Short mmCIF file of C-alpha atoms in Angstrom, two decimals:
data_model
loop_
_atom_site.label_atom_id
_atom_site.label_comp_id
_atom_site.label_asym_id
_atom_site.label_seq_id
_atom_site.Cartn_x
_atom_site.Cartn_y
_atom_site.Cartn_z
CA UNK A 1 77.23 37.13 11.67
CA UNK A 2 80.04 35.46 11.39
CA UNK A 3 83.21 37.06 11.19
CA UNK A 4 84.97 35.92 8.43
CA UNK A 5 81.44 36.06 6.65
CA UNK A 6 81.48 40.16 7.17
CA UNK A 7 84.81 40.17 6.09
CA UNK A 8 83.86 38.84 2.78
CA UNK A 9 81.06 40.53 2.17
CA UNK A 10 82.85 43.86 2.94
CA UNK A 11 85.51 42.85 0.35
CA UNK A 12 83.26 42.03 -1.91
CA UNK A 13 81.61 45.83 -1.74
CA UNK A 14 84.22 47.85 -1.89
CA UNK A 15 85.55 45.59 -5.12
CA UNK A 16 82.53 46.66 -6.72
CA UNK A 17 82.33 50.22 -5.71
CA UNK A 18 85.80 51.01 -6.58
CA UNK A 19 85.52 49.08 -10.52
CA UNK A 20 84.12 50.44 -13.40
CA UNK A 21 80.91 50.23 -14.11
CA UNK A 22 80.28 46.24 -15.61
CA UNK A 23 84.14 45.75 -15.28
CA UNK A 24 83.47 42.57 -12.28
CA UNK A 25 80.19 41.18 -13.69
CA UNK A 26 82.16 39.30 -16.06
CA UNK A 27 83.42 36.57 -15.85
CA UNK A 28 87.13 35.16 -17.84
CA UNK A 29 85.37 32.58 -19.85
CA UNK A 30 82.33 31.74 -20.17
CA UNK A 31 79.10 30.60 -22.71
CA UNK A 32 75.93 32.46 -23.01
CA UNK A 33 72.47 31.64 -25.10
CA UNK A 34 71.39 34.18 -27.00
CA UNK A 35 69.46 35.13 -29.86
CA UNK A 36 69.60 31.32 -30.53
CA UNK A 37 73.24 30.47 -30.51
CA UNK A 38 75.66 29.71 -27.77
CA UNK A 39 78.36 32.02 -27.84
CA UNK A 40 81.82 32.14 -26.37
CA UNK A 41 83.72 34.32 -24.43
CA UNK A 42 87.26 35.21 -22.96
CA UNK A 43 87.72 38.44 -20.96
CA UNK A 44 91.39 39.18 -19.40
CA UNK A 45 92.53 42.56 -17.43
CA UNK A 46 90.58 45.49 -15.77
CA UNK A 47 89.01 48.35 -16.16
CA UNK A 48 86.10 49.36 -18.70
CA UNK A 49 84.77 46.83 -21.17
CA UNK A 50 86.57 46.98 -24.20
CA UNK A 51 84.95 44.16 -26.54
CA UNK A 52 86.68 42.81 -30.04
CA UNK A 53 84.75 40.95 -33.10
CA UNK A 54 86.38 38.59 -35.20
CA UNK A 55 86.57 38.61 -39.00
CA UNK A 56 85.32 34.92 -41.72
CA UNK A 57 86.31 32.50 -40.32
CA UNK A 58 87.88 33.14 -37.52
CA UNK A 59 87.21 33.69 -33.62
CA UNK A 60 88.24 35.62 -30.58
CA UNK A 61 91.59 33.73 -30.72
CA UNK A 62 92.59 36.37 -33.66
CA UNK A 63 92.78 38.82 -30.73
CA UNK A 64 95.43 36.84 -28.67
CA UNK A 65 97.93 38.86 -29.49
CA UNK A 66 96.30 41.99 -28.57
CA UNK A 67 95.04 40.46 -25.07
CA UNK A 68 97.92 41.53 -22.66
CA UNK A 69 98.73 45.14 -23.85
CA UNK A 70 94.81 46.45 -24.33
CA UNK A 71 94.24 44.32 -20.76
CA UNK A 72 96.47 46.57 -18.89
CA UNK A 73 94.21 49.66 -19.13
CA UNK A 74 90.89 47.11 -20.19
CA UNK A 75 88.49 44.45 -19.47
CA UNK A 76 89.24 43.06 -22.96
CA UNK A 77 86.58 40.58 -24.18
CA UNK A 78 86.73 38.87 -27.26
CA UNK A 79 83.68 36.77 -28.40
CA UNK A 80 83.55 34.18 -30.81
CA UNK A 81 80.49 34.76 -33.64
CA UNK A 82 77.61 31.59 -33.77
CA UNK A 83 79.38 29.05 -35.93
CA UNK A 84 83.00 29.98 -35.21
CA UNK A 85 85.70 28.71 -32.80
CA UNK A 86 83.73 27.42 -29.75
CA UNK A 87 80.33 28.85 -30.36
CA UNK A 88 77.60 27.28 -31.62
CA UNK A 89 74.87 27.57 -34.21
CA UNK A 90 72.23 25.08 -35.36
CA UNK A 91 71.11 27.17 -38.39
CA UNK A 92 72.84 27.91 -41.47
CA UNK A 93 71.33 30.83 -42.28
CA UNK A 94 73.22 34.03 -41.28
CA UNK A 95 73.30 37.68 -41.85
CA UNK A 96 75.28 40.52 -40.56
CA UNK A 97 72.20 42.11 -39.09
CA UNK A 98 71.70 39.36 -37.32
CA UNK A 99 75.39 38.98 -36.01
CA UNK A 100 74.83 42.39 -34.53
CA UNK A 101 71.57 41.55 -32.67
CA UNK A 102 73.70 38.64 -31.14
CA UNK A 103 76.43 41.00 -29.96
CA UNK A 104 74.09 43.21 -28.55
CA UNK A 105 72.17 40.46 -26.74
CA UNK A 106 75.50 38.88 -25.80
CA UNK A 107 76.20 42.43 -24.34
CA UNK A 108 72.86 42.70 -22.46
CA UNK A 109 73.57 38.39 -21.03
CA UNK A 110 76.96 39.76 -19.76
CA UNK A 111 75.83 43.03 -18.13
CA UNK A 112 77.49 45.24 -20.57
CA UNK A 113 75.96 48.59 -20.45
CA UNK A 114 78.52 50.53 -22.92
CA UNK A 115 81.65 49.56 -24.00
CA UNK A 116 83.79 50.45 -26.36
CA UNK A 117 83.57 47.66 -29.14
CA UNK A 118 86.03 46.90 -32.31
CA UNK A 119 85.87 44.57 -35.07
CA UNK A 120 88.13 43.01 -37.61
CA UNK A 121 86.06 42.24 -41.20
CA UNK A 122 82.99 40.77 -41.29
CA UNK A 123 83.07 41.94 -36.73
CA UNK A 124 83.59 45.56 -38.09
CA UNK A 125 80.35 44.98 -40.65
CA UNK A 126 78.71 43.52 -37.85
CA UNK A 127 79.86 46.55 -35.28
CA UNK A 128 77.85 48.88 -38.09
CA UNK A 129 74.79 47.47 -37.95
CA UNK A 130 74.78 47.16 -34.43
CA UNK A 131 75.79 50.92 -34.06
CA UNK A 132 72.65 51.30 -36.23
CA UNK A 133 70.53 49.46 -33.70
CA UNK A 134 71.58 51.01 -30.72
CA UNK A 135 73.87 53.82 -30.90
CA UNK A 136 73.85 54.47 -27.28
CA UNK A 137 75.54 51.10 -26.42
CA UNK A 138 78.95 52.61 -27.50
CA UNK A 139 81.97 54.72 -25.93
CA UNK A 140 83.82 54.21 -29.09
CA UNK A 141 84.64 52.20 -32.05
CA UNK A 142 87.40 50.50 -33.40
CA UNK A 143 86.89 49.39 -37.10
CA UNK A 144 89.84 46.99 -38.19
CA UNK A 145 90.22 46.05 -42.34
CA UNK A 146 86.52 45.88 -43.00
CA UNK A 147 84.94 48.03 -45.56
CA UNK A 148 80.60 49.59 -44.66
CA UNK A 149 80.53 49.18 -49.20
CA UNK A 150 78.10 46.00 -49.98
CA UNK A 151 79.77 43.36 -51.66
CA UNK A 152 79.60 44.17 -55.15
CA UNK A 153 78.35 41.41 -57.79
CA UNK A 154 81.52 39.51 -58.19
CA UNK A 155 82.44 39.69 -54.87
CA UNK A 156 79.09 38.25 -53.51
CA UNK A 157 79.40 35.94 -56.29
CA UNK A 158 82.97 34.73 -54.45
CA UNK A 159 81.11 34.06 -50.94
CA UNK A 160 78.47 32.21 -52.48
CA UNK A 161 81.33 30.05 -54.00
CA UNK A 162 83.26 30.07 -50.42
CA UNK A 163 79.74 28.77 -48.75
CA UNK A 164 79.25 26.08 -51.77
CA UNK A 165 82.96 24.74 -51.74
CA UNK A 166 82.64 24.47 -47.42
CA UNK A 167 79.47 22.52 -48.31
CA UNK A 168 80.97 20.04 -50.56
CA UNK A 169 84.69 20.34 -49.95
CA UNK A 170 84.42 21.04 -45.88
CA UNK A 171 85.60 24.13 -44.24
CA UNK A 172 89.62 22.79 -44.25
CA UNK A 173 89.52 23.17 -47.99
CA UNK A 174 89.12 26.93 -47.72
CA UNK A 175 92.34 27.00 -46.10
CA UNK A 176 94.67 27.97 -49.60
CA UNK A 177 92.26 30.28 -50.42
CA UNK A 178 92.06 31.86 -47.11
CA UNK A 179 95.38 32.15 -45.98
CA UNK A 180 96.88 35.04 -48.95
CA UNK A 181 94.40 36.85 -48.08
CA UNK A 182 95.03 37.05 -44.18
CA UNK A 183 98.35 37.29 -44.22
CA UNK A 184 101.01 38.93 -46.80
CA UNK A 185 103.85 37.00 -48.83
CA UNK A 186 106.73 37.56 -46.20
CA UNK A 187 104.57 36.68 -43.22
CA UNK A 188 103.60 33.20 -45.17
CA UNK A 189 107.36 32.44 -45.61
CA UNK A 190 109.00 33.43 -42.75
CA UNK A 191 106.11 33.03 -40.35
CA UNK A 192 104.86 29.45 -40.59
CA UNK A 193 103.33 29.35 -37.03
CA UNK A 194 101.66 32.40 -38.50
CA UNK A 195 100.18 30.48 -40.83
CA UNK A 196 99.51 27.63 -38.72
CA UNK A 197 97.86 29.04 -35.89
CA UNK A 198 95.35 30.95 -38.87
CA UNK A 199 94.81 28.00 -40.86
CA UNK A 200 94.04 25.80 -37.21
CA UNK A 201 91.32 28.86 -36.91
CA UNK A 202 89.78 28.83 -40.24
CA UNK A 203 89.59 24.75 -39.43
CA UNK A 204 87.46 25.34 -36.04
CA UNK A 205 84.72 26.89 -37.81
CA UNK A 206 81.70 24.78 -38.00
CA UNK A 207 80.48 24.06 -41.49
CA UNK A 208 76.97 26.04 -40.13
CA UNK A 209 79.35 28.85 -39.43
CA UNK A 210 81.10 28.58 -42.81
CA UNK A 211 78.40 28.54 -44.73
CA UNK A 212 76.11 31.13 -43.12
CA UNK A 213 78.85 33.72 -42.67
CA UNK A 214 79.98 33.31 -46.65
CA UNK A 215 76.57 33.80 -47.54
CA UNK A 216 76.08 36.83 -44.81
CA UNK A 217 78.87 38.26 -46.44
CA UNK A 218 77.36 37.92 -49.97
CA UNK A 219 74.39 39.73 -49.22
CA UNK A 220 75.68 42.17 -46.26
CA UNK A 221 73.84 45.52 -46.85
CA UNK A 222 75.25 48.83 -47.82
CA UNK A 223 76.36 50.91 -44.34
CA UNK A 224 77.77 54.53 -45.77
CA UNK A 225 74.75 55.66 -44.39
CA UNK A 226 75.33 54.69 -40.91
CA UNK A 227 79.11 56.43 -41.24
CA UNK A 228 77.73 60.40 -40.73
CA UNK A 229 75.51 58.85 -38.09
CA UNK A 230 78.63 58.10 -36.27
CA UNK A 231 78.73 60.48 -32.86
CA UNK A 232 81.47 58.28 -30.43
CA UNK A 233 85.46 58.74 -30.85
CA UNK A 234 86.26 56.30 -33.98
CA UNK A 235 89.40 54.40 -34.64
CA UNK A 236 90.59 52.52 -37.90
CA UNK A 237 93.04 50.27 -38.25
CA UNK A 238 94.52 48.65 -41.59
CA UNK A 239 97.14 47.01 -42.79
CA UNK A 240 98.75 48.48 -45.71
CA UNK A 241 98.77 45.70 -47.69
CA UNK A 242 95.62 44.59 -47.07
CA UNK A 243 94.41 42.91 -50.49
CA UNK A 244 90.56 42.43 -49.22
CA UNK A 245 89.28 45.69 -48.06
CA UNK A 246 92.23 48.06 -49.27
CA UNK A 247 94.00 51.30 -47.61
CA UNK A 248 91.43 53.43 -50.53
CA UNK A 249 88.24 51.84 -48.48
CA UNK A 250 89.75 52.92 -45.45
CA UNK A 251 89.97 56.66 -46.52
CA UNK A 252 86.37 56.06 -47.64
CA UNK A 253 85.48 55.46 -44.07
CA UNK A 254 87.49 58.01 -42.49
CA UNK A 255 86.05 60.61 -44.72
CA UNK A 256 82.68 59.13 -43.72
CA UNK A 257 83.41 59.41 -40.00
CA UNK A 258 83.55 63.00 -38.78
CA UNK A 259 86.76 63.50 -36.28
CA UNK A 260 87.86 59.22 -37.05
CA UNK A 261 91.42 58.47 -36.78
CA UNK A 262 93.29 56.30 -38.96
CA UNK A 263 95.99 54.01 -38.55
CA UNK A 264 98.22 52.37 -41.09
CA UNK A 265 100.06 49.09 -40.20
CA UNK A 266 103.15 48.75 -42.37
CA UNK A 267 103.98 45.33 -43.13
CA UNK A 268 100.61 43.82 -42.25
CA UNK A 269 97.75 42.59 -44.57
CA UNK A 270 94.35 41.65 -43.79
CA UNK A 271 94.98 40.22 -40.29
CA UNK A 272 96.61 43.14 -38.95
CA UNK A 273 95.88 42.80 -35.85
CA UNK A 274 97.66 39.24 -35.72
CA UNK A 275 100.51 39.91 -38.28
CA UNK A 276 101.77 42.85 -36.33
CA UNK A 277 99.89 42.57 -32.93
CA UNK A 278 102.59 44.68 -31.28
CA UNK A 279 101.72 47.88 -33.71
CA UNK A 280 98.20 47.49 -33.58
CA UNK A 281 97.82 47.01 -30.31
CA UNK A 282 100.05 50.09 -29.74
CA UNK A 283 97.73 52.20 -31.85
CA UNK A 284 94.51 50.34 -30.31
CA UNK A 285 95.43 51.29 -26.72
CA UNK A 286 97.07 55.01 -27.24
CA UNK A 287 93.60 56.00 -28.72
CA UNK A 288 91.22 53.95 -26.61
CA UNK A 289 92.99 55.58 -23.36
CA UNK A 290 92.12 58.75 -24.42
CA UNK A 291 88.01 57.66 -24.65
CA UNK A 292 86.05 59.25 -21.75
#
């Protein structure tokens, strides 16, 4: 055998003995099919899988922020949901449930064994339900702003609006709507490339994506009963003046969650992650380095 050939090949072993478990199986971008969608994919650092879940109507770019501090203790991969950023869906109809048995199938495409997995919003509904499908996939869990309460009547009555105004307005017009309720006041005055990288997000979803995630978020079912179930270390993560799923719903969930740990963002609304990446990336990677 060629020399140079054994040298490889010898490299190539002791990379994968010496990783973690999945941590060199994936790859820094890529697209997988599954569960009937095309879904996208970034992945940056080393080290264990540690996969985050956008909130409506977002993608994996929320994260981008967050990348370089989790990624120097993680193989951070963020995933954008059918419909959003540069996945693809060719149905309008959505649910959370659903959402989760794409994550889960994205997780099996990508050789993901266990990981631990956080979402922002509608990606920490969708983290729920797919705790509630396969509890064993998870090290831990990392639920940012998102609420397990199902959207009350005049709440669901607001997505079906969202998913009818998409529909005959396009997904740009839910821009002013969108935006006060991602970011607070001060951020939306003295942040405008805040505001502009959010809105150019909220602008890359696909009007399939719009519509079905409104509408999945209009009927998303009631998950208190999958809190006690909860057996892996738990994080949560708010901002404090998040307007859309309050500090009050995030002591709901911590009181749910036997041994969970909450963290407050000052300063921050419902995009914490992205208003005040430094802070919540701080609290994201001081708790996920202590997950064995």
């Amino acid at each position: 055998m060629n020399r140079n050939i054994k040298t490889m090949l010898a490299l190539t072993t002791a990379l994968a003995l010496a990783a973690p478990a999945g941590a060199q199986t994936i790859a820094d971008k890529g697209t997988v099919n599954v569960n009937g969608a095309k879904v996208f994919y970034k992945a940056t650092g080393s080290g264990q899988p540690l996969i985050l879940i956008h909130g409506y109507p977002l993608s994996g770019e929320l994260f981008k922020n967050n990348r370089a501090a989790l990624a120097k203790n993680f193989r951070v991969i963020t995933v954008d949901l059918p419909g959003f950023g540069s996945s693809t869906t060719t149905s309008r109809e959505a649910s959370i449930e659903n959402y989760a048995k794409t994550m889960l199938a994205f997780m099996d495409a990508v050789k993901i064994d266990k990981a631990i997995v956080g979402g922002m919003s509608m990606g920490g509904m969708t983290l729920l339900q797919m705790y509630k499908q396969a509890p064993e996939r998870f090290k831990g869990l990392i639920f940012i702003d998102t609420t397990a309460d199902a959207a009350g009547p005049a709440e669901a009555a607001n997505w079906r609006g969202t998913a009818q105004q998409a529909e005959m307005m396009g997904v740009s017009s839910l821009v002013p709507a969108l935006l006060p309720r991602m970011l607070t006041g001060k951020s939306r005055m003295e942040m405008p490339n805040q505001v502009e990288f959010l809105s150019g997000l909220i602008k890359q979803a696909s009007l399939n994506g719009a519509i079905g995630g409104a509408n999945a978020l209009a009927a998303r079912p009631d998950a208190n009963p999958i809190l006690p179930t909860i057996g892996v270390p738990t994080l949560l993560v708010f901002g404090v003046e998040d307007n859309v799923t309050p500090i009050e719903l995030a002591m709901k969930m911590q009181k749910g969650i036997v041994g969970s740990k909450l963290v407050l963002i000052p300063g921050a609304g419902h995009a914490a992650t992205f208003e005040k990446a430094a802070a919540a990336s701080a609290a994201m990677l001081d708790w996920a380095k202590t997950v064995r």
